[in-house]
Coordinates of C-alpha atoms and ligand atoms in Angstrom, one line a residue:
M1 CA 211.0 206.2 28.7
S2 CA 211.4 203.3 25.4
I3 CA 212.6 203.9 22.0
S4 CA 209.2 203.3 20.1
L5 CA 207.5 206.1 22.8
Y6 CA 210.4 208.4 21.6
L7 CA 209.8 208.0 18.0
L8 CA 206.0 208.3 18.3
L9 CA 206.6 211.7 20.0
G10 CA 208.6 212.6 17.2
A11 CA 206.3 211.5 14.3
T12 CA 203.7 213.1 16.4
F13 CA 205.3 216.6 15.7
V14 CA 207.7 216.7 12.8
I15 CA 204.9 217.5 10.3
S16 CA 203.6 220.6 12.4
A17 CA 207.3 221.1 12.2
W18 CA 207.9 221.0 8.4
A19 CA 204.6 223.3 7.9
L20 CA 206.0 225.8 10.9
K21 CA 209.4 225.9 9.0
L22 CA 208.2 226.3 5.4
S23 CA 206.0 229.7 7.1
S24 CA 209.1 231.0 8.4
E25 CA 211.6 230.6 5.4
R26 CA 209.2 232.7 3.5
K27 CA 208.9 235.0 5.4
S28 CA 212.5 236.3 6.7
A29 CA 215.3 238.3 4.7
S30 CA 218.1 236.0 5.6
S31 CA 221.0 234.4 3.4
V32 CA 221.2 231.4 5.8
S33 CA 219.0 229.3 3.1
K34 CA 221.7 229.6 0.6
L35 CA 224.7 229.2 2.8
P36 CA 226.5 226.3 1.6
V37 CA 225.1 223.3 2.9
P38 CA 228.0 219.8 2.6
P39 CA 226.4 216.8 1.4
G40 CA 225.3 213.9 2.7
A41 CA 221.9 215.0 5.1
S42 CA 219.3 212.3 5.9
F43 CA 215.6 213.9 5.3
L44 CA 214.8 212.7 9.0
F45 CA 217.9 213.6 10.9
G46 CA 219.4 216.0 8.7
H47 CA 223.5 215.7 9.7
E48 CA 222.8 215.9 12.9
K49 CA 223.2 211.8 13.2
T50 CA 226.4 212.4 11.9
V51 CA 227.6 215.4 14.4
F52 CA 226.9 212.5 17.3
Y53 CA 228.1 209.4 16.0
E54 CA 231.5 211.0 14.7
Q55 CA 233.7 211.6 17.5
P56 CA 233.5 215.2 19.1
G57 CA 233.9 218.2 16.5
R58 CA 234.8 215.8 13.6
A59 CA 232.0 216.0 11.3
F60 CA 232.2 219.8 12.1
R61 CA 235.8 220.0 10.4
N62 CA 235.6 217.7 7.4
W63 CA 232.5 219.9 6.1
I64 CA 234.8 223.2 7.0
E65 CA 237.1 221.6 4.3
K66 CA 234.8 221.5 2.0
C67 CA 232.4 224.6 2.5
G68 CA 234.4 227.1 4.3
L69 CA 234.6 228.1 7.9
T70 CA 230.9 229.1 8.0
Y71 CA 228.3 227.2 6.4
R72 CA 224.7 225.8 7.5
I73 CA 224.0 222.0 8.1
K74 CA 220.1 220.7 8.4
A75 CA 218.8 219.8 11.7
A76 CA 216.5 216.8 12.7
F77 CA 212.9 216.3 12.3
G78 CA 212.8 219.0 9.6
A79 CA 213.9 222.1 12.2
P80 CA 215.1 225.2 10.6
D81 CA 218.9 224.8 9.3
I82 CA 222.0 225.5 11.6
V83 CA 224.3 227.6 11.1
V84 CA 228.2 226.6 12.0
L85 CA 230.0 229.8 12.2
G86 CA 233.7 229.5 12.3
D87 CA 234.9 232.7 11.1
P88 CA 236.5 234.6 14.0
M89 CA 235.6 237.8 12.9
G90 CA 232.1 236.5 13.0
I91 CA 232.7 235.0 15.9
E92 CA 234.3 238.2 17.5
Y93 CA 231.4 240.2 16.5
L94 CA 228.8 237.7 17.9
T95 CA 230.2 237.5 21.4
Q96 CA 232.2 240.9 21.8
K97 CA 229.8 243.9 20.5
R98 CA 225.9 241.4 20.1
I99 CA 226.4 238.9 22.6
Y100 CA 223.2 240.2 24.4
D101 CA 221.3 240.0 21.2
Y102 CA 221.8 236.3 20.6
H103 CA 221.0 233.6 24.1
H104 CA 221.3 230.5 25.2
S105 CA 219.4 228.2 23.7
R106 CA 215.8 226.3 24.2
V107 CA 218.1 223.4 25.0
V108 CA 221.2 224.8 26.7
R109 CA 219.7 227.3 29.0
P110 CA 218.1 224.3 30.8
R111 CA 221.1 222.3 30.8
V112 CA 222.8 225.3 32.7
G113 CA 219.7 226.0 34.7
R114 CA 219.9 222.2 36.0
F115 CA 223.3 221.6 35.6
L116 CA 224.5 224.5 38.0
G117 CA 221.8 227.2 39.1
R118 CA 220.0 229.8 38.1
G119 CA 223.7 231.8 38.2
L120 CA 225.6 234.0 36.5
G121 CA 225.8 231.2 33.5
W122 CA 222.4 231.1 33.1
V123 CA 221.1 234.8 33.4
E124 CA 219.7 236.4 29.7
G125 CA 220.0 240.5 29.3
E126 CA 222.9 242.9 29.9
D127 CA 221.5 244.9 32.8
E128 CA 220.8 241.5 35.0
H129 CA 224.1 240.3 33.9
K130 CA 225.8 243.1 34.1
R131 CA 224.6 243.3 37.9
M132 CA 225.8 239.7 38.4
K133 CA 228.8 239.9 37.2
R134 CA 229.9 243.6 39.3
L135 CA 228.9 241.8 42.3
I136 CA 231.3 238.3 41.4
N137 CA 233.9 239.4 39.3
P138 CA 236.1 241.1 42.2
S139 CA 236.3 237.6 44.1
L140 CA 237.8 236.2 40.9
S141 CA 240.2 239.1 40.0
A142 CA 244.1 238.6 39.5
E143 CA 244.2 240.9 42.6
T144 CA 242.6 238.0 44.9
L145 CA 243.7 235.4 43.9
R146 CA 247.2 236.8 44.2
T147 CA 246.5 236.9 47.7
M148 CA 244.9 233.6 48.4
A149 CA 248.3 231.9 47.0
P150 CA 248.4 230.1 50.4
D151 CA 245.3 229.3 50.6
V152 CA 245.4 227.3 47.4
R153 CA 248.0 226.4 47.6
D154 CA 247.1 224.5 51.2
A155 CA 244.3 223.0 50.0
A156 CA 245.6 221.5 47.3
S157 CA 248.6 220.0 49.1
R158 CA 246.2 218.7 51.7
V159 CA 245.0 216.3 48.3
L160 CA 248.0 215.7 47.6
N161 CA 249.2 214.7 50.9
D162 CA 246.3 212.1 50.7
M163 CA 247.4 210.8 47.7
S164 CA 250.9 210.2 48.9
Q165 CA 249.9 208.2 51.4
V166 CA 247.5 206.1 49.6
L167 CA 250.8 205.5 47.4
E168 CA 253.0 204.4 50.7
A169 CA 250.8 202.0 51.5
N170 CA 250.9 200.3 48.4
N171 CA 254.5 200.6 48.0
G172 CA 255.0 203.1 45.7
A173 CA 252.6 202.2 43.2
I174 CA 249.0 202.3 42.0
K175 CA 248.2 200.5 39.0
N176 CA 244.6 201.5 37.2
V177 CA 243.9 204.3 39.0
D178 CA 241.4 206.7 37.8
V179 CA 242.5 209.8 38.3
L180 CA 240.0 212.3 37.9
H181 CA 239.4 210.7 41.6
W182 CA 241.7 213.0 43.0
T183 CA 241.7 215.6 40.7
A184 CA 238.4 216.2 41.3
R185 CA 238.8 216.3 45.0
A186 CA 241.8 219.0 44.4
A187 CA 239.6 221.1 42.4
L188 CA 236.5 220.9 44.6
N189 CA 238.4 221.0 47.9
V190 CA 240.9 224.4 46.1
V191 CA 237.2 225.9 45.2
G192 CA 235.6 225.4 48.3
R193 CA 238.3 226.9 50.4
I194 CA 239.3 230.2 48.8
A195 CA 235.7 231.1 47.5
F196 CA 233.5 229.8 49.8
L197 CA 235.3 229.5 53.5
Y198 CA 234.2 225.3 53.2
D199 CA 236.0 222.6 53.9
F200 CA 235.5 219.7 51.6
E201 CA 237.4 218.1 54.0
G202 CA 240.4 216.8 50.8
G203 CA 237.1 215.9 49.3
H204 CA 236.7 212.8 51.3
G205 CA 234.0 214.6 53.2
E206 CA 230.6 213.1 53.4
D207 CA 229.6 216.9 51.5
A208 CA 232.5 216.3 48.8
E209 CA 231.4 212.5 48.2
N210 CA 228.1 214.1 47.2
I211 CA 228.3 216.4 44.9
L212 CA 231.1 214.6 42.9
H213 CA 229.4 211.4 43.1
G214 CA 226.1 213.3 41.6
R215 CA 227.8 215.2 39.0
R216 CA 229.1 211.8 37.7
R217 CA 225.4 210.5 37.3
G218 CA 224.8 213.5 35.3
V219 CA 227.6 213.0 32.8
T220 CA 227.0 209.8 32.1
P221 CA 226.7 208.9 28.2
M222 CA 222.5 208.0 27.6
A223 CA 222.8 204.6 25.3
R224 CA 223.9 205.3 21.2
Y225 CA 220.6 205.3 19.7
T226 CA 218.5 206.4 22.6
G227 CA 220.8 209.3 23.4
F228 CA 220.6 210.8 20.1
I229 CA 216.6 210.6 19.5
F230 CA 216.6 211.6 22.6
L231 CA 218.7 214.9 22.6
M232 CA 217.0 215.6 19.4
L233 CA 213.8 215.5 20.3
L234 CA 214.4 217.5 23.2
R235 CA 215.6 220.2 21.1
R236 CA 212.1 220.3 19.2
F237 CA 210.5 220.1 22.1
P238 CA 212.2 222.1 25.1
I239 CA 209.0 220.7 26.8
L240 CA 210.5 217.6 27.5
N241 CA 212.7 219.6 29.5
D242 CA 210.3 219.4 32.3
L243 CA 209.0 216.0 32.4
P244 CA 210.5 213.7 34.9
I245 CA 212.8 211.7 32.3
P246 CA 215.6 209.9 34.4
A247 CA 218.5 211.2 32.0
I248 CA 217.1 214.8 32.5
Q249 CA 216.8 214.7 36.0
A250 CA 219.6 213.2 37.1
Q251 CA 221.8 216.3 35.9
A252 CA 220.3 218.0 38.4
I253 CA 221.3 215.7 41.3
A254 CA 224.6 217.1 41.9
R255 CA 223.5 221.1 42.1
L256 CA 220.1 220.0 44.5
T257 CA 222.6 218.4 46.8
I258 CA 224.5 221.1 46.7
Q259 CA 221.9 223.6 47.3
N260 CA 219.8 221.6 49.9
G261 CA 223.0 220.7 51.6
V262 CA 225.9 222.8 51.4
A263 CA 225.1 226.1 50.2
R264 CA 222.2 226.3 53.9
E265 CA 225.4 225.3 56.2
M266 CA 227.7 228.2 54.3
I267 CA 225.3 230.6 54.7
R268 CA 224.0 229.1 58.2
R269 CA 227.8 229.5 59.4
N270 CA 228.7 233.0 57.4
K271 CA 225.6 235.0 57.7
D272 CA 226.0 236.8 61.4
F273 CA 230.0 237.6 61.1
V274 CA 230.5 238.6 57.4
D275 CA 233.8 240.0 57.1
K276 CA 233.3 243.3 55.1
H277 CA 237.2 243.5 54.1
S278 CA 237.1 239.4 52.7
K279 CA 237.4 239.6 49.3
D280 CA 236.0 235.6 49.1
L281 CA 232.8 234.5 47.2
L282 CA 230.8 233.7 49.9
S283 CA 231.6 237.4 51.7
A284 CA 230.7 239.3 48.6
L285 CA 227.2 237.3 48.1
L286 CA 226.5 237.1 51.8
I287 CA 227.1 241.0 52.3
A288 CA 225.0 241.4 49.0
Y289 CA 222.0 239.1 50.8
S290 CA 222.4 241.5 54.0
E291 CA 221.6 244.6 52.1
N292 CA 218.8 243.1 49.9
R293 CA 220.9 243.7 47.0
I294 CA 220.3 239.7 45.9
S295 CA 217.3 237.3 47.7
L296 CA 217.8 234.2 49.0
E297 CA 217.1 232.5 46.1
E298 CA 219.7 233.6 44.1
L299 CA 222.2 233.3 46.9
N300 CA 222.0 229.8 46.8
E301 CA 221.9 229.5 43.2
Q302 CA 225.1 231.9 42.9
I303 CA 226.6 229.1 45.4
S304 CA 225.6 226.2 43.6
T305 CA 226.8 227.8 40.0
F306 CA 230.5 228.5 41.6
V307 CA 230.7 225.1 43.4
M308 CA 229.9 223.2 40.3
A309 CA 231.6 225.0 37.1
G310 CA 234.4 226.1 40.1
H311 CA 235.7 222.9 40.0
E312 CA 233.7 220.3 37.0
A313 CA 236.2 221.6 34.2
T314 CA 239.1 222.1 36.0
T315 CA 239.4 218.5 37.1
L316 CA 239.0 217.0 33.4
T317 CA 241.2 219.3 31.7
L318 CA 243.9 218.1 34.8
G319 CA 242.6 214.9 33.8
F320 CA 243.1 215.0 30.3
T321 CA 246.6 216.7 31.3
L322 CA 247.4 213.3 33.0
W323 CA 246.4 211.3 30.6
E324 CA 248.8 212.9 27.8
L325 CA 251.6 213.1 30.6
A326 CA 250.9 209.3 30.7
H327 CA 251.3 208.8 27.1
N328 CA 254.4 211.5 26.3
Q329 CA 257.2 210.4 28.7
E330 CA 259.1 213.0 27.3
V331 CA 256.7 216.0 28.0
Q332 CA 256.8 214.3 31.6
N333 CA 260.2 214.6 32.3
R334 CA 260.6 218.0 30.7
L335 CA 257.2 219.3 32.6
R336 CA 258.7 217.6 36.0
E337 CA 262.4 219.3 35.1
E338 CA 261.1 222.9 34.6
I339 CA 258.8 222.9 38.0
A340 CA 261.5 221.0 40.2
N341 CA 264.3 223.4 39.1
W342 CA 262.2 226.1 40.1
P343 CA 264.2 228.1 43.1
G344 CA 261.4 228.2 46.0
E345 CA 257.9 228.1 45.7
P346 CA 256.2 229.7 42.4
T347 CA 253.9 233.0 43.5
Y348 CA 250.9 233.7 41.8
D349 CA 252.6 235.3 39.3
D350 CA 255.5 233.1 38.7
Y351 CA 252.4 230.6 37.4
V352 CA 251.1 233.3 35.5
S353 CA 254.1 233.8 33.3
G354 CA 257.8 232.3 34.8
L355 CA 257.0 228.6 34.1
P356 CA 256.7 228.1 30.0
Y357 CA 256.9 224.7 29.6
L358 CA 253.4 224.4 32.7
D359 CA 252.2 226.9 30.1
A360 CA 252.4 225.4 26.5
V361 CA 250.9 222.0 28.5
L362 CA 248.4 223.7 30.0
N363 CA 247.8 225.7 26.5
E364 CA 248.0 222.7 24.9
T365 CA 245.8 220.6 26.9
L366 CA 242.8 223.4 26.7
R367 CA 243.4 223.3 22.4
K368 CA 242.9 219.5 22.4
Y369 CA 240.5 219.7 25.2
P370 CA 237.9 222.3 25.5
G371 CA 235.4 221.9 27.7
L372 CA 232.9 222.9 26.4
A373 CA 233.1 221.7 22.4
Y374 CA 230.1 223.6 21.1
M375 CA 228.6 226.5 21.2
E376 CA 225.4 227.3 20.9
R377 CA 223.5 231.1 20.7
V378 CA 220.0 231.5 19.5
A379 CA 219.4 235.6 17.6
T380 CA 217.1 237.7 19.5
K381 CA 217.3 240.0 16.6
E382 CA 217.5 240.3 13.0
D383 CA 221.3 240.7 12.4
S384 CA 223.6 241.1 9.6
I385 CA 227.0 239.0 10.9
P386 CA 230.1 240.4 9.7
L387 CA 233.0 237.5 7.9
K388 CA 236.5 237.4 7.8
E389 CA 236.3 235.0 5.1
P390 CA 234.2 235.4 2.7
I391 CA 231.8 233.0 1.5
T392 CA 230.1 231.6 -1.8
L393 CA 226.5 231.4 -1.9
T394 CA 224.5 228.5 -3.5
D395 CA 223.5 231.6 -5.8
G396 CA 226.7 232.3 -6.7
R397 CA 227.4 235.3 -4.8
V398 CA 230.3 235.9 -3.0
V399 CA 229.4 237.6 0.6
N400 CA 231.2 239.1 3.4
S401 CA 228.3 238.4 5.6
V402 CA 225.7 236.4 6.9
E403 CA 222.0 237.4 7.1
V404 CA 220.2 236.0 10.1
A405 CA 216.6 236.3 10.9
P406 CA 215.2 236.5 14.8
G407 CA 215.1 232.8 16.2
Q408 CA 218.3 231.5 14.2
T409 CA 219.9 228.9 15.8
I410 CA 224.1 229.8 15.5
L411 CA 226.5 226.4 16.5
V412 CA 230.6 227.7 17.4
P413 CA 232.0 224.8 16.8
I414 CA 234.7 225.6 19.4
I415 CA 236.7 221.4 19.5
A416 CA 236.7 221.5 15.5
I417 CA 238.3 225.0 15.3
Q418 CA 240.8 224.0 17.9
R419 CA 242.3 221.0 16.0
L420 CA 242.0 222.1 12.5
D421 CA 244.7 220.7 10.6
S422 CA 244.9 223.5 8.4
V423 CA 246.0 225.9 11.3
W424 CA 247.6 223.3 13.2
T425 CA 249.1 221.1 11.1
D426 CA 248.6 218.1 12.9
G427 CA 245.1 219.1 15.4
D428 CA 244.8 215.9 17.0
T429 CA 248.3 215.4 17.9
W430 CA 248.9 217.2 21.7
R431 CA 252.1 218.6 21.3
P432 CA 253.0 221.4 24.1
E433 CA 256.3 222.0 21.9
R434 CA 253.9 224.0 19.4
W435 CA 253.3 226.8 21.5
L436 CA 257.1 227.3 22.4
G437 CA 258.5 229.3 19.2
D438 CA 257.6 227.0 15.9
R439 CA 254.4 228.8 15.2
N440 CA 254.3 233.1 15.3
P441 CA 252.7 233.9 18.4
T442 CA 251.5 236.9 17.3
E443 CA 249.1 235.7 14.7
K444 CA 245.7 236.9 15.3
M445 CA 243.7 233.3 15.3
W446 CA 240.2 233.4 17.2
P447 CA 239.4 235.8 19.5
G448 CA 239.7 234.4 23.4
Y449 CA 242.0 232.9 25.6
A450 CA 245.6 231.7 23.7
N451 CA 243.6 233.0 20.8
L452 CA 241.5 230.0 21.1
L453 CA 237.7 229.6 22.2
V454 CA 238.3 227.4 25.1
F455 CA 237.0 229.9 27.9
G456 CA 234.8 231.1 25.4
S457 CA 235.2 234.3 23.2
N458 CA 237.5 237.7 25.4
G459 CA 234.2 239.6 25.6
P460 CA 231.3 240.0 28.2
R461 CA 230.5 236.5 29.0
T462 CA 234.4 235.0 28.9
C463 CA 235.0 232.7 31.8
I464 CA 234.9 234.7 34.7
G465 CA 236.6 231.8 36.6
A466 CA 239.5 231.6 33.9
K467 CA 242.2 232.9 35.9
L468 CA 241.0 231.1 39.4
A469 CA 241.4 227.3 37.0
I470 CA 244.2 228.4 35.4
F471 CA 246.0 229.2 38.9
V472 CA 244.2 225.9 40.2
Y473 CA 245.7 224.1 37.4
K474 CA 249.0 225.1 37.6
I475 CA 249.4 224.3 41.2
V476 CA 247.4 221.1 41.1
L477 CA 249.7 219.8 38.3
S478 CA 252.7 221.3 39.7
G479 CA 252.5 219.6 42.8
L480 CA 251.4 216.2 41.2
V481 CA 254.2 215.5 38.2
T482 CA 257.1 216.5 40.9
R483 CA 255.8 213.9 43.4
F484 CA 254.8 211.5 41.6
R485 CA 255.2 209.6 38.0
F486 CA 252.5 208.4 35.6
E487 CA 251.9 206.0 33.0
G488 CA 249.5 204.6 30.6
T489 CA 247.6 201.3 31.1
G490 CA 246.8 200.4 27.3
E491 CA 243.2 201.1 27.1
E492 CA 241.8 203.9 25.0
L493 CA 239.7 207.1 25.4
A494 CA 236.6 207.6 23.6
L495 CA 236.0 211.1 24.0
G496 CA 232.0 211.7 23.9
I497 CA 229.6 215.1 25.1
A498 CA 227.5 214.6 28.0
S499 CA 227.2 218.2 28.4
S500 CA 231.1 218.6 28.3
L501 CA 233.7 217.0 26.7
Q502 CA 233.9 213.8 29.1
P503 CA 236.7 211.3 28.7
W504 CA 234.7 207.7 28.1
L505 CA 236.5 204.6 27.7
K506 CA 236.0 202.8 24.5
D507 CA 233.8 200.4 24.8
K508 CA 233.3 200.5 28.4
T509 CA 231.3 204.1 28.0
E510 CA 228.9 202.8 30.5
M511 CA 231.3 203.1 33.0
G512 CA 231.2 207.1 33.1
P513 CA 234.5 209.6 32.6
Q514 CA 237.8 208.1 33.5
I515 CA 241.3 208.5 33.2
P516 CA 242.9 205.6 33.8
V517 CA 247.0 205.8 34.8
H518 CA 249.8 203.8 36.6
M519 CA 250.7 206.0 39.1
Y520 CA 254.7 205.4 41.0
A521 CA 255.4 207.4 43.8
L522 CA 258.7 209.3 43.0
Ligands
HEM1 C1 239.5 224.7 33.1 C2 238.4 225.1 33.1 C3 237.5 225.8 32.8 C4 236.7 225.9 31.1 C5 237.0 225.2 30.2 C6 235.7 226.6 31.3 C7 235.2 227.0 30.3 C8 234.0 228.0 30.7 C9 233.2 228.2 28.9 C10 233.4 228.4 27.3 C11 232.2 229.3 28.6 C12 231.6 229.8 28.3 C13 231.0 229.4 28.6 C14 229.0 230.1 27.6 O1 229.8 231.4 26.7 O2 228.2 229.5 27.0 C15 232.3 229.9 30.3 C16 231.6 230.7 31.6 C17 231.6 230.3 32.7 N1 232.2 229.9 33.5 FE1 233.6 228.8 32.9 N2 235.9 227.5 32.6 C18 236.5 227.1 33.5 C19 236.4 227.3 34.8 C20 235.4 227.8 35.6 C21 235.9 227.9 37.3 C22 237.3 227.5 37.3 C23 234.9 229.1 37.5 C24 234.4 229.7 38.7 C25 235.2 229.9 39.5 C26 233.9 229.2 35.9 C27 232.8 229.6 35.9 C28 231.8 229.9 34.7 C29 230.3 230.8 34.8 C30 230.3 231.2 35.5 C31 230.5 231.6 33.6 C32 229.3 231.8 32.9 C33 230.0 233.2 32.8 C34 229.1 234.2 32.4 O3 228.1 234.1 31.2 O4 229.4 235.4 32.2 N3 234.8 228.5 35.5 N4 233.8 229.1 31.2
NAG2 C1 249.3 230.2 26.2 O1 248.0 231.3 26.1 C2 248.2 232.3 26.6 C3 247.2 233.6 26.5 O2 247.2 233.7 25.8 C4 249.6 233.3 26.4 O3 250.1 234.5 27.4 C5 250.7 232.4 26.7 O4 252.0 232.9 26.3 C6 250.5 231.6 26.2 N1 251.9 230.5 26.4 C7 252.6 229.6 25.5 C8 253.8 229.0 26.1 O5 252.4 230.0 24.3

């Protein structure tokens, strides 16, 4: 679709949008219209163009400094104002007490459906969500992971061994390698093995190649200008979700590859001899299916959800870590030393709490590079969100809550919060040492893992795969730094958002996500 067509579409609807907005504002008893608002909104694009064109989170950080942790921004094309909620108590209330009253927005939910499937991450409604969670939780618990540790190690080694071989064939050095190539194969190979009893052949089998290739096509940036206009129109007119627009349909390629291929194969091979005692996810789903507790359709949607969610954020978190290690040789050496000095193989529990420097490297990477940069929810009911930090409304009143009406969009600027200089001093600097003593560790900040929001907030809809992700991350990273050394290439990253936080290269964004490093055998 051409730019002019987008604009035409936009213009056609904008007028009715404004009329709608005026009528809804008159009705509501919400206090949103009196929240502080940062300067600089444009008539047509509100504040959203600034959000889009700055580095992820940068605009929200600047506005937090001006307006405090909770404020509103103007939306593009006259859509109703968006509440930006950074207040820890407000976030805790919304995500823990009232999460079932706040749904994924009309933009986010179809996107989750396209990327992952209509599974646990997509479902709305307390009963359905709890039912799915009960089904899946046991397969991802610490207890289960403990018993699966040898398989995790083995599936990770397969990929590390492949890497060693490639290095050997290249005299121990490979320049300018995109490490995501390897971290993706490691993460996918592990999740295939332990959750689905499926061998992705070190991530180099045909299935794995198709999934990873499809995924890359879904997260390549749209051209800057059309990309912005398009995203804003999508927010305004969700019907665009259903049109055959290439940039939208590309988000479904990897999921469809799974649902039409790998998932069917997984089901075919395993459905007749499910081991009732087996703790893996596929067996849990197949048992539920054989007992008519879930449909064939749901079985398929859950499989694609967990193959996709199960590898992609872990892939990127490992990639960002290697990027930082390549640019911080002292950290790399210290990490390597801690792991190399461990007697024997660390167990699951050793990985959880026995290797403090590795843990600090993890927490610091999760802080600086949250896969989900902005969390967006929409109120389905009238509500009063309590705040820790009082706000001064535009009429001068100082209040401790925000009153919202049904339909109100609320955005939690995760990446901005996790990099605030007022909290972290040097928020953009990647410095694992900050986790080891020079900060008060009991200080409660945001209500999630490591006092961050990187896995969402602790509550019903927190990331169900966090324990698995951390375990896989630590095993794979330990293997990587004890076998290889990483150096920077002189390239610069330009972070972007294509549903998740992506490492694009400065001036070469069209190449899609990349983490270039030089890699040497030790
Ligand atoms: C570093 C890795 C990971 C990060 C940063 C991450 C982050 C997140 C975040 C922020 C959410 C909340 C989304 C929201 O509220 O809108 C979430 C939910 C979810 N994650 Fe993860 N995740 C990771 C790894 C995994 C893994 C390994 C799996 C699967 C094995 C997984 C499966 C899911 C699912 C199914 C949900 C939806 C949960 C629900 O709505 O109840 N994630 N994740
Ligand atoms: C990292 O975060 C986890 C989860 O909150 C915490 O238990 C751990 O102590 C943190 N690690 C370090 C080194 O601070």
